[in-house]
Coordinates of C-alpha atoms in Angstrom, one line a residue:
Chain O
X56 CA -9.2 -38.8 0.6
X57 CA -6.1 -36.6 0.9
X58 CA -6.5 -33.3 -0.9
X59 CA -3.7 -31.9 -2.9
X60 CA -2.9 -29.1 -5.4
X61 CA -0.6 -29.1 -8.4
X62 CA 1.8 -26.3 -8.3
X63 CA 4.0 -24.9 -11.2
X64 CA 6.8 -22.4 -11.0
X65 CA 7.5 -21.2 -14.5
X66 CA 10.8 -19.4 -15.1
X67 CA 12.8 -18.4 -18.1
X68 CA 15.4 -21.1 -17.2
X69 CA 13.6 -23.8 -15.3
X70 CA 10.1 -25.1 -15.0
X71 CA 9.3 -26.7 -11.7
X72 CA 6.3 -28.6 -10.7
X73 CA 5.1 -30.1 -7.4
X74 CA 2.3 -32.0 -5.7
X75 CA 1.5 -30.1 -2.5
X76 CA -0.7 -31.5 0.2
X77 CA -3.3 -29.6 2.3
X78 CA -0.9 -29.2 5.1
X79 CA 1.7 -27.5 2.9
X80 CA 4.0 -30.5 2.7
X81 CA 5.5 -31.0 -0.7
X82 CA 5.2 -34.6 -1.9
X83 CA 7.3 -34.4 -5.0
X84 CA 9.2 -31.7 -6.9
X85 CA 10.2 -32.1 -10.5
X86 CA 12.4 -29.7 -12.5
X87 CA 13.0 -29.5 -16.2
X88 CA 14.8 -26.8 -18.3
X89 CA 12.0 -24.6 -19.7
X90 CA 11.4 -25.3 -23.5
X91 CA 11.8 -21.6 -24.2
X92 CA 12.5 -22.0 -27.9
X93 CA 9.4 -24.2 -28.5
X94 CA 7.0 -21.5 -27.5
X95 CA 3.8 -21.8 -25.7
X96 CA 2.8 -25.2 -27.1
X97 CA 6.1 -26.8 -26.0
X98 CA 5.9 -25.4 -22.5
X99 CA 2.3 -26.5 -22.2
X100 CA 3.2 -30.0 -23.2
X101 CA 6.0 -30.0 -20.6
X102 CA 3.5 -28.9 -17.9
X103 CA 1.0 -31.6 -18.8
X104 CA 3.8 -34.2 -18.8
X105 CA 5.0 -33.1 -15.4
X106 CA 1.5 -33.2 -14.1
X107 CA 1.0 -36.8 -15.3
X108 CA 4.3 -37.9 -13.7
X109 CA 3.5 -36.2 -10.4
X110 CA 0.1 -37.8 -10.2
X111 CA 1.6 -41.2 -11.0
X112 CA 4.2 -40.8 -8.3
X113 CA 1.5 -39.9 -5.8
X114 CA 0.4 -40.0 -3.1
X115 CA -3.0 -40.5 -4.5
X116 CA -5.3 -37.7 -3.6
X117 CA -8.1 -35.5 -4.8
X118 CA -6.7 -32.6 -6.8
X119 CA -8.6 -29.5 -5.8
X120 CA -6.9 -27.0 -8.2
X121 CA -3.7 -25.8 -9.8
X122 CA -1.5 -22.9 -8.9
X123 CA 0.8 -21.4 -11.5
X124 CA 3.5 -18.9 -10.6
X125 CA 5.0 -17.1 -13.6
X126 CA 7.0 -14.1 -14.5
X127 CA 5.2 -10.7 -14.9
X128 CA 3.7 -8.7 -16.3
X129 CA 0.6 -10.8 -16.0
X130 CA -3.0 -10.3 -15.2
X131 CA -4.1 -12.5 -12.3
X132 CA -7.8 -11.7 -12.8
X133 CA -7.9 -13.0 -16.4
X134 CA -5.0 -15.5 -16.2
X135 CA -3.2 -13.7 -19.0
X136 CA 0.6 -13.6 -19.4
X137 CA 1.1 -10.2 -21.0
X138 CA 4.7 -10.0 -22.2
X139 CA 7.3 -11.7 -19.9
X140 CA 10.8 -10.5 -20.8
X141 CA 12.2 -14.0 -20.0
X142 CA 9.9 -15.8 -22.3
X143 CA 10.4 -14.1 -25.7
X144 CA 7.4 -14.2 -28.0
X145 CA 4.8 -14.8 -25.3
X146 CA 2.3 -12.0 -26.0
X147 CA -1.0 -12.0 -24.2
X148 CA -1.0 -15.8 -23.7
X149 CA -4.1 -17.0 -21.7
X150 CA -1.9 -19.6 -20.0
X151 CA -4.3 -20.3 -17.0
X152 CA -7.1 -21.2 -19.4
X153 CA -4.9 -23.2 -21.7
X154 CA -3.5 -25.3 -18.7
X155 CA -7.0 -25.7 -17.2
X156 CA -8.3 -27.0 -20.5
X157 CA -5.4 -29.5 -20.6
X158 CA -5.6 -30.7 -17.0
X159 CA -9.3 -30.3 -16.2
X160 CA -8.8 -28.3 -13.1
X161 CA -9.1 -24.5 -12.4
X162 CA -5.8 -22.7 -12.6
X163 CA -4.8 -19.7 -10.4
X164 CA -2.1 -17.6 -12.0
X165 CA 0.0 -15.0 -10.2
X166 CA 3.5 -13.7 -10.1
X167 CA 6.4 -15.1 -8.1
X168 CA 6.4 -12.6 -5.2
X169 CA 2.6 -12.8 -4.7
X170 CA 2.9 -16.6 -4.7
X171 CA 5.7 -16.6 -2.2
X172 CA 3.6 -14.2 0.0
X173 CA 0.7 -16.6 -0.2
X174 CA 3.0 -19.5 0.8
X175 CA 4.5 -17.6 3.8
X176 CA 1.0 -16.5 4.9
X177 CA -0.5 -19.9 4.7
X178 CA 2.4 -22.3 5.6
X179 CA 5.4 -20.2 6.5
X180 CA 6.6 -17.4 8.8
X181 CA 3.4 -15.4 8.4
X182 CA 0.9 -18.1 9.3
X183 CA -1.9 -17.0 11.6
X184 CA -1.6 -13.3 10.7
X185 CA -4.3 -11.3 8.9
X186 CA -2.0 -8.9 7.1
X187 CA 1.3 -10.4 5.9
X188 CA 3.8 -8.3 3.9
X189 CA 6.4 -10.4 2.1
X190 CA 9.6 -8.8 0.8
X191 CA 12.0 -10.7 -1.5
X192 CA 15.5 -9.2 -1.6
X193 CA 17.5 -10.7 -4.4
X194 CA 18.5 -9.6 -7.9
X195 CA 15.8 -7.0 -7.4
X196 CA 13.3 -6.3 -4.6
X197 CA 9.7 -7.4 -4.9
X198 CA 6.8 -7.7 -2.6
X199 CA 3.4 -9.3 -2.0
X200 CA 0.7 -8.5 0.6
X201 CA -1.8 -11.0 1.8
X202 CA -4.6 -9.2 3.5
X203 CA -7.4 -11.2 5.1
X204 CA -6.5 -14.2 3.0
X205 CA -6.4 -12.4 -0.3
X206 CA -3.5 -11.1 -2.4
X207 CA -3.7 -7.3 -2.6
X208 CA -3.6 -6.7 -6.3
X209 CA -4.6 -3.1 -7.2
X210 CA -5.5 -2.1 -10.7
X211 CA -4.2 -4.7 -13.3
X212 CA -2.5 -6.7 -10.5
X213 CA 0.3 -4.0 -10.4
X214 CA 0.4 -3.2 -6.7
X215 CA 3.3 -3.9 -4.4
X216 CA 6.0 -2.8 -6.9
X217 CA 8.0 -2.0 -3.8
X218 CA 11.4 -2.1 -5.5
X219 CA 10.5 1.1 -7.2
X220 CA 9.5 3.1 -4.2
X221 CA 12.0 6.0 -4.1
X222 CA 13.5 6.4 -0.6
X223 CA 16.3 8.8 -1.5
X224 CA 16.9 11.6 -4.0
X225 CA 20.3 10.3 -4.9
X226 CA 22.1 7.0 -5.4
X227 CA 22.8 4.8 -8.4
X228 CA 20.4 4.8 -11.3
X229 CA 17.8 2.1 -11.2
X230 CA 17.1 -0.4 -14.0
X231 CA 13.7 1.4 -14.3
X232 CA 15.5 4.6 -15.2
X233 CA 14.8 6.4 -12.0
X234 CA 17.0 7.3 -9.0
X235 CA 16.7 6.5 -5.3
X236 CA 14.6 3.3 -5.8
X237 CA 14.5 0.9 -2.9
X238 CA 15.8 -1.8 -5.3
X239 CA 18.7 0.3 -6.6
X240 CA 19.9 0.8 -3.0
X241 CA 19.0 -2.3 -1.1
X242 CA 18.8 -5.3 -3.5
X243 CA 21.4 -8.1 -3.6
X244 CA 22.6 -6.6 -6.9
X245 CA 23.1 -3.2 -5.2
X246 CA 25.1 -4.8 -2.4
X247 CA 27.2 -6.7 -4.9
X248 CA 28.0 -3.4 -6.7
X249 CA 28.8 -1.5 -3.5
X250 CA 31.2 -4.4 -2.8
X251 CA 32.8 -4.2 -6.2
X252 CA 33.4 -0.5 -5.6
X253 CA 34.8 -1.1 -2.1
X254 CA 37.1 -3.9 -3.5
X255 CA 39.1 -1.2 -5.3
X256 CA 39.6 0.8 -2.1
X257 CA 42.0 0.3 0.8
X258 CA 40.7 -2.5 3.0
X259 CA 38.6 -4.0 0.3
X260 CA 41.0 -6.8 -0.6
X261 CA 39.0 -9.7 0.9
X262 CA 35.8 -8.7 -0.8
X263 CA 37.7 -8.4 -4.1
X264 CA 39.2 -11.8 -3.7
X265 CA 35.9 -13.5 -2.8
X266 CA 34.1 -11.8 -5.6
X267 CA 36.8 -12.9 -8.0
X268 CA 36.5 -16.5 -6.7
X269 CA 32.7 -16.3 -7.3
X270 CA 33.3 -15.1 -10.8
X271 CA 31.0 -12.1 -10.4
X272 CA 30.6 -9.0 -8.2
X273 CA 27.8 -10.4 -6.2
X274 CA 26.4 -9.9 -2.7
X275 CA 27.4 -13.4 -1.6
X276 CA 31.1 -12.4 -1.4
X277 CA 30.3 -9.3 0.7
X278 CA 28.3 -11.4 3.1
X279 CA 31.0 -14.1 3.3
X280 CA 33.7 -11.4 4.0
X281 CA 31.5 -9.9 6.7
X282 CA 31.1 -13.3 8.3
X283 CA 34.9 -13.6 8.3
X284 CA 35.1 -10.3 10.3
X285 CA 36.2 -8.1 7.4
X286 CA 35.5 -4.5 8.6
X287 CA 34.7 -3.0 5.1
X288 CA 32.2 -5.8 4.4
X289 CA 30.6 -5.3 7.8
X290 CA 30.2 -1.6 7.1
X291 CA 28.6 -2.5 3.7
X292 CA 26.2 -5.0 5.4
X293 CA 25.4 -2.3 8.0
X294 CA 24.5 0.1 5.2
X295 CA 22.4 -2.6 3.5
X296 CA 20.5 -3.1 6.8
X297 CA 19.9 0.6 7.0
X298 CA 18.5 0.8 3.5
X299 CA 16.3 -2.2 4.2
X300 CA 15.1 -0.5 7.5
X301 CA 14.2 2.7 5.7
X302 CA 12.2 0.9 3.1
X303 CA 10.5 -1.3 5.6
X304 CA 9.6 1.7 7.8
X305 CA 7.8 3.2 4.8
X306 CA 6.0 0.0 4.1
X307 CA 4.8 -0.3 7.7
X308 CA 3.3 3.1 7.5
X309 CA 1.7 2.4 4.1
X310 CA 0.3 -1.1 4.5
X311 CA 0.2 -1.7 8.3
X312 CA 1.0 -5.4 8.1
X313 CA 1.0 -7.4 11.4
X314 CA 4.2 -9.1 10.2
X315 CA 6.9 -8.6 7.7
X316 CA 8.5 -11.6 6.2
X317 CA 11.9 -11.3 4.4
X318 CA 12.8 -13.8 1.7
X319 CA 15.0 -13.9 -1.4
X320 CA 18.7 -14.7 -1.6
X321 CA 19.7 -12.0 0.8
X322 CA 17.5 -13.5 3.6
X323 CA 20.4 -16.0 4.0
X324 CA 22.1 -13.1 5.7
X325 CA 19.1 -12.3 7.8
X326 CA 21.0 -12.9 11.0
X327 CA 23.6 -10.2 10.0
X328 CA 20.9 -7.7 8.9
X329 CA 18.2 -8.1 11.5
X330 CA 19.7 -5.9 14.2
X331 CA 20.4 -3.0 11.8
X332 CA 16.9 -3.2 10.3
X333 CA 15.3 -3.2 13.8
X334 CA 17.3 -0.3 14.9
X335 CA 16.2 1.9 12.0
X336 CA 12.6 0.9 12.4
X337 CA 12.7 1.7 16.1
X338 CA 14.2 5.1 15.3
X339 CA 12.0 6.1 12.3
X340 CA 8.7 4.3 12.5
X341 CA 5.9 5.9 14.4
X342 CA 5.3 4.2 17.8
X343 CA 2.1 2.3 16.7
X344 CA 4.2 0.4 14.1
X345 CA 7.3 -0.5 16.1
X346 CA 6.0 -3.8 17.5
X347 CA 5.5 -5.4 14.1
X348 CA 7.6 -8.5 13.9
X349 CA 10.2 -8.7 11.0
X350 CA 10.9 -12.3 10.3
X351 CA 13.0 -14.4 8.0
X352 CA 11.0 -16.4 5.4
X353 CA 10.6 -20.1 6.2
X354 CA 9.9 -21.7 2.9
X355 CA 13.1 -20.8 1.1
X356 CA 13.4 -21.9 -2.6
X357 CA 10.1 -23.8 -2.2
X358 CA 8.1 -20.6 -1.5
X359 CA 6.9 -20.2 -5.1
X360 CA 5.6 -23.7 -5.4
X361 CA 4.1 -23.9 -1.9
X362 CA 2.5 -20.5 -2.5
X363 CA 1.0 -21.4 -5.8
X364 CA -0.5 -24.4 -4.1
X365 CA -1.8 -22.2 -1.2
X366 CA -3.5 -19.9 -3.8
X367 CA -5.1 -23.0 -5.4
X368 CA -6.3 -24.2 -2.0
X369 CA -7.7 -20.7 -1.2
X370 CA -9.6 -20.4 -4.5
X371 CA -10.9 -24.0 -4.1
X372 CA -12.2 -23.0 -0.6
X373 CA -13.9 -19.9 -2.0
X374 CA -15.5 -22.0 -4.7
X375 CA -16.8 -24.4 -2.1
X376 CA -18.3 -21.6 -0.1
X377 CA -20.4 -20.2 -3.0
Chain K
X154 CA -39.4 5.7 0.5
X155 CA -36.2 7.7 0.0
X156 CA -33.2 6.1 1.7
X157 CA -30.9 8.3 3.7
X158 CA -27.9 8.1 6.1
X159 CA -27.0 10.3 9.0
X160 CA -23.5 11.5 8.8
X161 CA -21.3 13.1 11.5
X162 CA -18.0 14.8 11.2
X163 CA -16.5 15.1 14.7
X164 CA -13.6 17.5 15.1
X165 CA -11.9 19.1 18.0
X166 CA -13.4 22.4 17.1
X167 CA -16.6 21.8 15.2
X168 CA -19.2 19.0 15.2
X169 CA -21.0 18.7 11.9
X170 CA -24.0 16.6 11.0
X171 CA -25.9 16.0 7.8
X172 CA -28.7 14.0 6.3
X173 CA -27.4 12.5 3.0
X174 CA -29.6 10.9 0.4
X175 CA -28.8 7.7 -1.6
X176 CA -27.6 9.8 -4.5
X177 CA -25.0 11.6 -2.4
X178 CA -26.9 14.8 -2.2
X179 CA -26.8 16.6 1.1
X180 CA -30.2 17.6 2.4
X181 CA -29.1 19.5 5.4
X182 CA -25.8 20.3 7.2
X183 CA -25.8 21.5 10.8
X184 CA -22.6 22.7 12.6
X185 CA -22.1 23.4 16.3
X186 CA -18.9 24.0 18.3
X187 CA -17.8 20.7 19.8
X188 CA -18.5 20.5 23.5
X189 CA -15.0 19.5 24.2
X190 CA -15.0 20.4 27.9
X191 CA -18.1 18.4 28.6
X192 CA -16.5 15.1 27.7
X193 CA -18.1 12.1 25.9
X194 CA -21.5 12.5 27.4
X195 CA -21.9 16.1 26.3
X196 CA -20.7 15.4 22.8
X197 CA -23.0 12.4 22.6
X198 CA -25.9 14.6 23.7
X199 CA -25.0 17.1 20.9
X200 CA -25.0 14.3 18.4
X201 CA -28.5 13.0 19.3
X202 CA -29.8 16.6 19.4
X203 CA -28.4 17.2 15.9
X204 CA -29.9 13.9 14.6
X205 CA -33.3 14.9 15.9
X206 CA -33.2 18.3 14.3
X207 CA -32.0 16.8 11.0
X208 CA -34.8 14.2 11.0
X209 CA -37.4 16.9 11.8
X210 CA -36.1 19.1 9.0
X211 CA -36.4 16.2 6.5
X212 CA -36.9 15.2 3.9
X213 CA -38.6 12.2 5.4
X214 CA -36.9 9.0 4.5
X215 CA -35.8 5.6 5.7
X216 CA -32.5 5.9 7.7
X217 CA -30.3 3.0 6.7
X218 CA -27.4 3.7 8.9
X219 CA -25.0 6.3 10.5
X220 CA -21.5 7.2 9.4
X221 CA -19.2 8.9 11.9
X222 CA -15.9 10.5 10.8
X223 CA -13.6 11.2 13.8
X224 CA -10.0 12.1 14.5
X225 CA -7.6 9.1 14.9
X226 CA -6.2 7.1 16.3
X227 CA -9.3 4.9 16.2
X228 CA -10.2 1.4 15.5
X229 CA -12.8 1.1 12.7
X230 CA -13.4 -2.6 13.4
X231 CA -14.5 -2.1 17.0
X232 CA -15.7 1.5 16.7
X233 CA -13.3 2.5 19.4
X234 CA -11.8 6.0 19.7
X235 CA -8.4 5.3 21.1
X236 CA -6.9 8.6 22.2
X237 CA -7.6 11.5 19.9
X238 CA -5.2 14.4 20.6
X239 CA -7.9 17.0 19.8
X240 CA -10.4 15.5 22.3
X241 CA -8.5 15.5 25.6
X242 CA -9.6 12.8 28.0
X243 CA -11.2 10.5 25.4
X244 CA -9.5 7.2 26.1
X245 CA -10.8 4.0 24.5
X246 CA -14.3 5.4 24.0
X247 CA -16.6 3.0 22.2
X248 CA -18.3 5.9 20.4
X249 CA -19.8 3.9 17.6
X250 CA -21.7 1.6 20.0
X251 CA -22.7 4.5 22.3
X252 CA -24.2 6.4 19.4
X253 CA -25.9 3.3 17.9
X254 CA -27.5 2.7 21.3
X255 CA -28.8 6.3 21.4
X256 CA -30.1 6.5 17.8
X257 CA -31.1 2.9 17.1
X258 CA -29.1 2.5 13.9
X259 CA -25.8 0.8 13.2
X260 CA -22.8 3.3 13.3
X261 CA -19.8 3.0 11.0
X262 CA -16.7 4.8 12.5
X263 CA -13.6 5.8 10.6
X264 CA -11.1 8.6 10.3
X265 CA -11.4 11.7 8.2
X266 CA -9.2 10.7 5.3
X267 CA -10.8 7.3 4.9
X268 CA -14.3 8.9 5.0
X269 CA -13.2 11.4 2.3
X270 CA -11.8 8.5 0.2
X271 CA -15.2 6.7 0.5
X272 CA -17.0 9.9 -0.5
X273 CA -14.8 10.6 -3.5
X274 CA -15.1 6.9 -4.6
X275 CA -18.9 6.7 -4.3
X276 CA -20.0 10.2 -5.2
X277 CA -16.9 12.3 -6.3
X278 CA -14.0 12.3 -8.6
X279 CA -13.3 8.6 -8.1
X280 CA -16.7 7.3 -8.9
X281 CA -16.9 4.2 -11.2
X282 CA -13.3 3.2 -10.3
X283 CA -12.3 0.0 -8.5
X284 CA -9.2 1.3 -6.8
X285 CA -9.4 4.9 -5.7
X286 CA -6.4 6.5 -3.9
X287 CA -7.4 9.7 -2.1
X288 CA -4.7 12.1 -0.8
X289 CA -5.5 15.1 1.4
X290 CA -2.8 17.8 1.3
X291 CA -3.4 20.3 4.1
X292 CA -1.9 20.9 7.5
X293 CA -0.5 17.4 7.1
X294 CA -0.8 14.8 4.4
X295 CA -3.2 11.9 4.8
X296 CA -4.6 9.2 2.6
X297 CA -7.3 6.7 2.1
X298 CA -7.6 3.8 -0.4
X299 CA -11.0 2.4 -1.5
X300 CA -10.3 -1.0 -3.2
X301 CA -13.3 -2.9 -4.6
X302 CA -15.7 -0.9 -2.5
X303 CA -13.8 -1.4 0.8
X304 CA -11.5 0.9 2.7
X305 CA -8.0 -0.7 2.9
X306 CA -7.4 -0.8 6.6
X307 CA -4.4 -3.0 7.4
X308 CA -3.6 -4.1 11.0
X309 CA -5.6 -1.9 13.5
X310 CA -6.8 0.4 10.7
X311 CA -3.3 1.9 10.5
X312 CA -2.6 1.6 6.8
X313 CA -2.3 4.6 4.4
X314 CA -0.2 6.7 6.8
X315 CA 1.2 8.2 3.6
X316 CA 2.4 11.5 5.2
X317 CA 5.1 9.5 6.9
X318 CA 6.5 7.8 3.9
X319 CA 10.1 9.1 3.6
X320 CA 11.0 10.2 0.1
X321 CA 14.2 12.0 0.9
X322 CA 17.1 11.5 3.2
X323 CA 17.2 15.2 4.1
X324 CA 14.8 18.1 4.6
X325 CA 13.1 19.6 7.6
X326 CA 12.3 17.4 10.6
X327 CA 8.8 16.1 10.6
X328 CA 6.4 16.3 13.5
X329 CA 6.8 12.6 13.9
X330 CA 10.5 13.1 14.7
X331 CA 11.8 11.6 11.4
X332 CA 13.3 13.3 8.4
X333 CA 12.3 13.2 4.7
X334 CA 8.6 12.5 5.3
X335 CA 6.3 13.3 2.4
X336 CA 4.3 15.5 4.8
X337 CA 7.3 17.4 6.0
X338 CA 8.2 18.2 2.4
X339 CA 4.8 18.6 0.6
X340 CA 2.1 19.5 3.1
X341 CA 0.5 23.0 3.1
X342 CA 2.4 23.6 6.3
X343 CA 5.7 22.8 4.6
X344 CA 4.9 25.1 1.7
X345 CA 4.0 27.9 4.2
X346 CA 7.3 27.4 5.9
X347 CA 9.3 27.4 2.7
X348 CA 7.4 30.6 1.9
X349 CA 8.3 32.1 5.3
X350 CA 12.0 31.3 4.6
X351 CA 11.8 32.8 1.1
X352 CA 10.2 36.0 2.4
X353 CA 13.4 36.9 4.1
X354 CA 15.4 36.5 0.9
X355 CA 15.7 38.9 -2.1
X356 CA 12.5 38.6 -4.2
X357 CA 10.4 37.3 -1.3
X358 CA 8.8 40.6 -0.5
X359 CA 5.3 39.8 -1.9
X360 CA 5.1 36.4 -0.1
X361 CA 6.2 38.1 3.1
X362 CA 3.6 40.8 2.7
X363 CA 0.7 38.4 2.0
X364 CA 1.8 36.1 4.9
X365 CA 1.8 39.1 7.2
X366 CA -1.7 40.1 6.0
X367 CA -2.9 36.6 6.6
X368 CA -1.4 36.7 10.1
X369 CA 0.5 33.5 9.7
X370 CA 3.2 32.0 7.5
X371 CA 0.7 29.8 5.6
X372 CA 0.6 28.2 2.1
X373 CA -2.3 30.4 1.1
X374 CA -0.1 33.5 0.7
X375 CA 2.4 31.6 -1.4
X376 CA -0.4 30.4 -3.7
X377 CA -1.8 33.9 -3.9
X378 CA 1.6 35.4 -4.7
X379 CA 2.2 32.8 -7.4
X380 CA -1.2 33.7 -8.9
X381 CA 0.0 37.3 -9.1
X382 CA 3.0 36.2 -11.1
X383 CA 5.6 36.4 -8.3
X384 CA 8.6 34.5 -9.5
X385 CA 9.8 33.2 -6.1
X386 CA 6.3 32.0 -5.2
X387 CA 6.0 30.3 -8.6
X388 CA 9.3 28.5 -7.9
X389 CA 8.1 27.4 -4.5
X390 CA 4.8 26.1 -6.1
X391 CA 6.9 24.2 -8.7
X392 CA 9.0 22.6 -5.9
X393 CA 5.7 21.7 -4.1
X394 CA 4.4 20.0 -7.3
X395 CA 7.7 18.1 -7.6
X396 CA 7.4 16.8 -4.1
X397 CA 3.8 15.8 -4.7
X398 CA 4.8 14.1 -7.9
X399 CA 7.6 12.1 -6.2
X400 CA 5.2 11.0 -3.4
X401 CA 2.4 10.1 -5.9
X402 CA 4.8 8.1 -8.1
X403 CA 5.7 6.0 -5.1
X404 CA 2.1 5.5 -4.3
X405 CA 1.3 4.4 -7.8
X406 CA 3.9 1.7 -7.6
X407 CA 2.8 0.6 -4.2
X408 CA -1.0 0.6 -4.4
X409 CA -1.7 0.6 -8.2
X410 CA -4.9 2.7 -8.0
X411 CA -6.8 3.4 -11.2
X412 CA -7.3 7.0 -10.2
X413 CA -5.6 9.4 -7.7
X414 CA -7.9 12.1 -6.1
X415 CA -6.3 15.1 -4.5
X416 CA -8.2 16.9 -1.8
X417 CA -7.4 19.1 1.2
X418 CA -6.7 22.8 1.3
X419 CA -3.9 22.7 -1.2
X420 CA -6.2 21.2 -3.8
X421 CA -7.5 24.8 -4.2
X422 CA -4.2 25.3 -6.1
X423 CA -4.7 22.1 -8.2
X424 CA -4.6 24.1 -11.4
X425 CA -1.1 25.4 -10.5
X426 CA 0.2 22.1 -9.4
X427 CA -1.2 19.7 -11.9
X428 CA 1.3 20.2 -14.7
X429 CA 4.3 19.8 -12.4
X430 CA 2.9 16.7 -10.7
X431 CA 2.2 15.1 -14.1
X432 CA 5.6 15.9 -15.4
X433 CA 7.3 14.1 -12.5
X434 CA 5.0 11.1 -12.8
X435 CA 5.8 10.8 -16.5
X436 CA 9.5 11.0 -15.7
X437 CA 9.7 8.7 -12.7
X438 CA 6.8 6.2 -12.8
X439 CA 7.2 2.9 -14.7
X440 CA 5.3 3.0 -18.0
X441 CA 2.4 0.8 -16.8
X442 CA 1.4 3.4 -14.2
X443 CA 1.7 6.6 -16.3
X444 CA -1.8 6.6 -17.6
X445 CA -3.4 6.8 -14.1
X446 CA -5.5 9.9 -13.9
X447 CA -4.7 12.4 -11.1
X448 CA -7.8 14.5 -10.4
X449 CA -8.9 17.2 -8.1
X450 CA -11.4 16.1 -5.4
X451 CA -14.9 17.1 -6.1
X452 CA -16.6 17.1 -2.7
X453 CA -14.6 19.8 -1.1
X454 CA -15.4 20.5 2.6
X455 CA -18.4 18.2 2.4
X456 CA -16.1 15.1 1.6
X457 CA -16.0 13.9 5.2
X458 CA -19.8 14.0 5.7
X459 CA -20.7 12.6 2.3
X460 CA -18.0 9.9 2.8
X461 CA -19.4 9.0 6.2
X462 CA -22.8 8.6 4.6
X463 CA -21.2 6.5 1.7
X464 CA -19.7 4.2 4.3
X465 CA -23.0 3.9 6.1
X466 CA -24.7 3.0 2.7
X467 CA -22.0 0.5 1.9
X468 CA -22.3 -1.3 5.2
X469 CA -26.1 -1.3 4.9
X470 CA -25.9 -2.9 1.5
X471 CA -23.5 -5.5 2.9
X472 CA -25.9 -6.3 5.7
X473 CA -28.8 -6.6 3.2
X474 CA -26.7 -9.1 1.2
X475 CA -26.1 -11.4 4.1

């Protein structure tokens, strides 16, 4: 019988669920607005409802486990959601156990970046590699490391907070209160803000116009302007690639992955960034680290769901071994 | 019968060997000048000779394995010494296997910083903790991470090259060719050089005098001057603590250890540095990481030997389980 995992991606806005087969293919994806105001019970009811629908839709298969990606802070070891900012009132909720009790299968809980790392390792750009570093560059910068098949967690699951690695002594203040954080310099949000500043300067007209059309000072307008040949936007994209290269060089020295996989919204501009990143790594990394491939993520918006399923499969395999 | 491990610490200058008991106590330490000019065969002969002497001196016990700390680059997985700069002519030497063949026990090979990390985790300041980050601050800066009883290696054993994490965009050029490396800003060598520069300035007379007495522009003179109340030296020590604090803050976010252990020559000034390090961590680390203890290493110069034995014990235990 076909083996499958149920995968959930719980966000403050949407709750997504999927049935994922052993080969990583996604049979069905369902999305509902998260019942935030209903609290834990309402969300749990949504999840069991989605699970029933998915199982009815099929294909029929043996469910080996459930993977649940959720916003941090959370404790993967105990399955506890500690106090997610996007789910007000959720304080120390043992969501993995609650869902397992409802659905009758073991539940593996972890955060989005770790799930995406699992997905890219097992089914995406990192497959076949022993040490996969996944970096998501989006509103912020997050990371996940899969080393010999396991997510590197550290104490309380708090490792890989790569967005708050300081790489400069100056720069805009980070949301965390510090200065020089990788995220404050190289996230999509940072690029959008640099674009907003440039829009007010000579030569910044196209960026300003595209940001106005988008309705917010985001990175997308900067990328679009760069693709249209705008010189200021191209300079900003080059600076973005340099910051990414500096951060990645550090991460190569610190984790020694055999492959780096870049996901998140800004990976849509991977073709524009790749050359600049590579050039900084060739210049700054020690020679033993220069041959590490830096690749674009393959799973896109499905990474969280596919990764949650990958974790469920891995844990099922571990249980089968012991 | 008492269980013991043979431990070797192979350097370009000295070769040290010890018999280490299960409780981490060191029964005997022998030191000889490394027979560098004799090549691999001569050094191997020295090692077998030292082993015989140690075993004769006793106490009598069951040898469960051998740990061998050596200069990198090396491959812990295959026991291969790749091309150590301090041992000219050693190219891809399978030293672990050669020594195992001579002595009839399995040999665990790893680099100095990883061995010291193992030692501090099993028998030193990090004992009882699941995730121990060891930092050695000396001529350079190195690191080792023991996570759930295992050294975190990464691809080709190249992880934890923490000395070459860039934390600034400026500063003196590092030996690796880059700029802003943790090691170039915060190693003992860096502090010595900052001292040398300060010695030429008003108020730097005591540092200059002590460095001259020492015969080289080292950190020791700066520390000694600071202990004598010299204001310039104290400012340099405060700057050193700040650099260490910035680097450690990054490492907390990246590895999430439950304890940080500081060893190496500069840990002799831990009492002078501790307050400054803690103050930067409190200011810059995110709140979840601020309670991580930062401790002085306990094993001192024996860390490498005790750690090599700790690795030998760990690997013996793993073999016994399977």
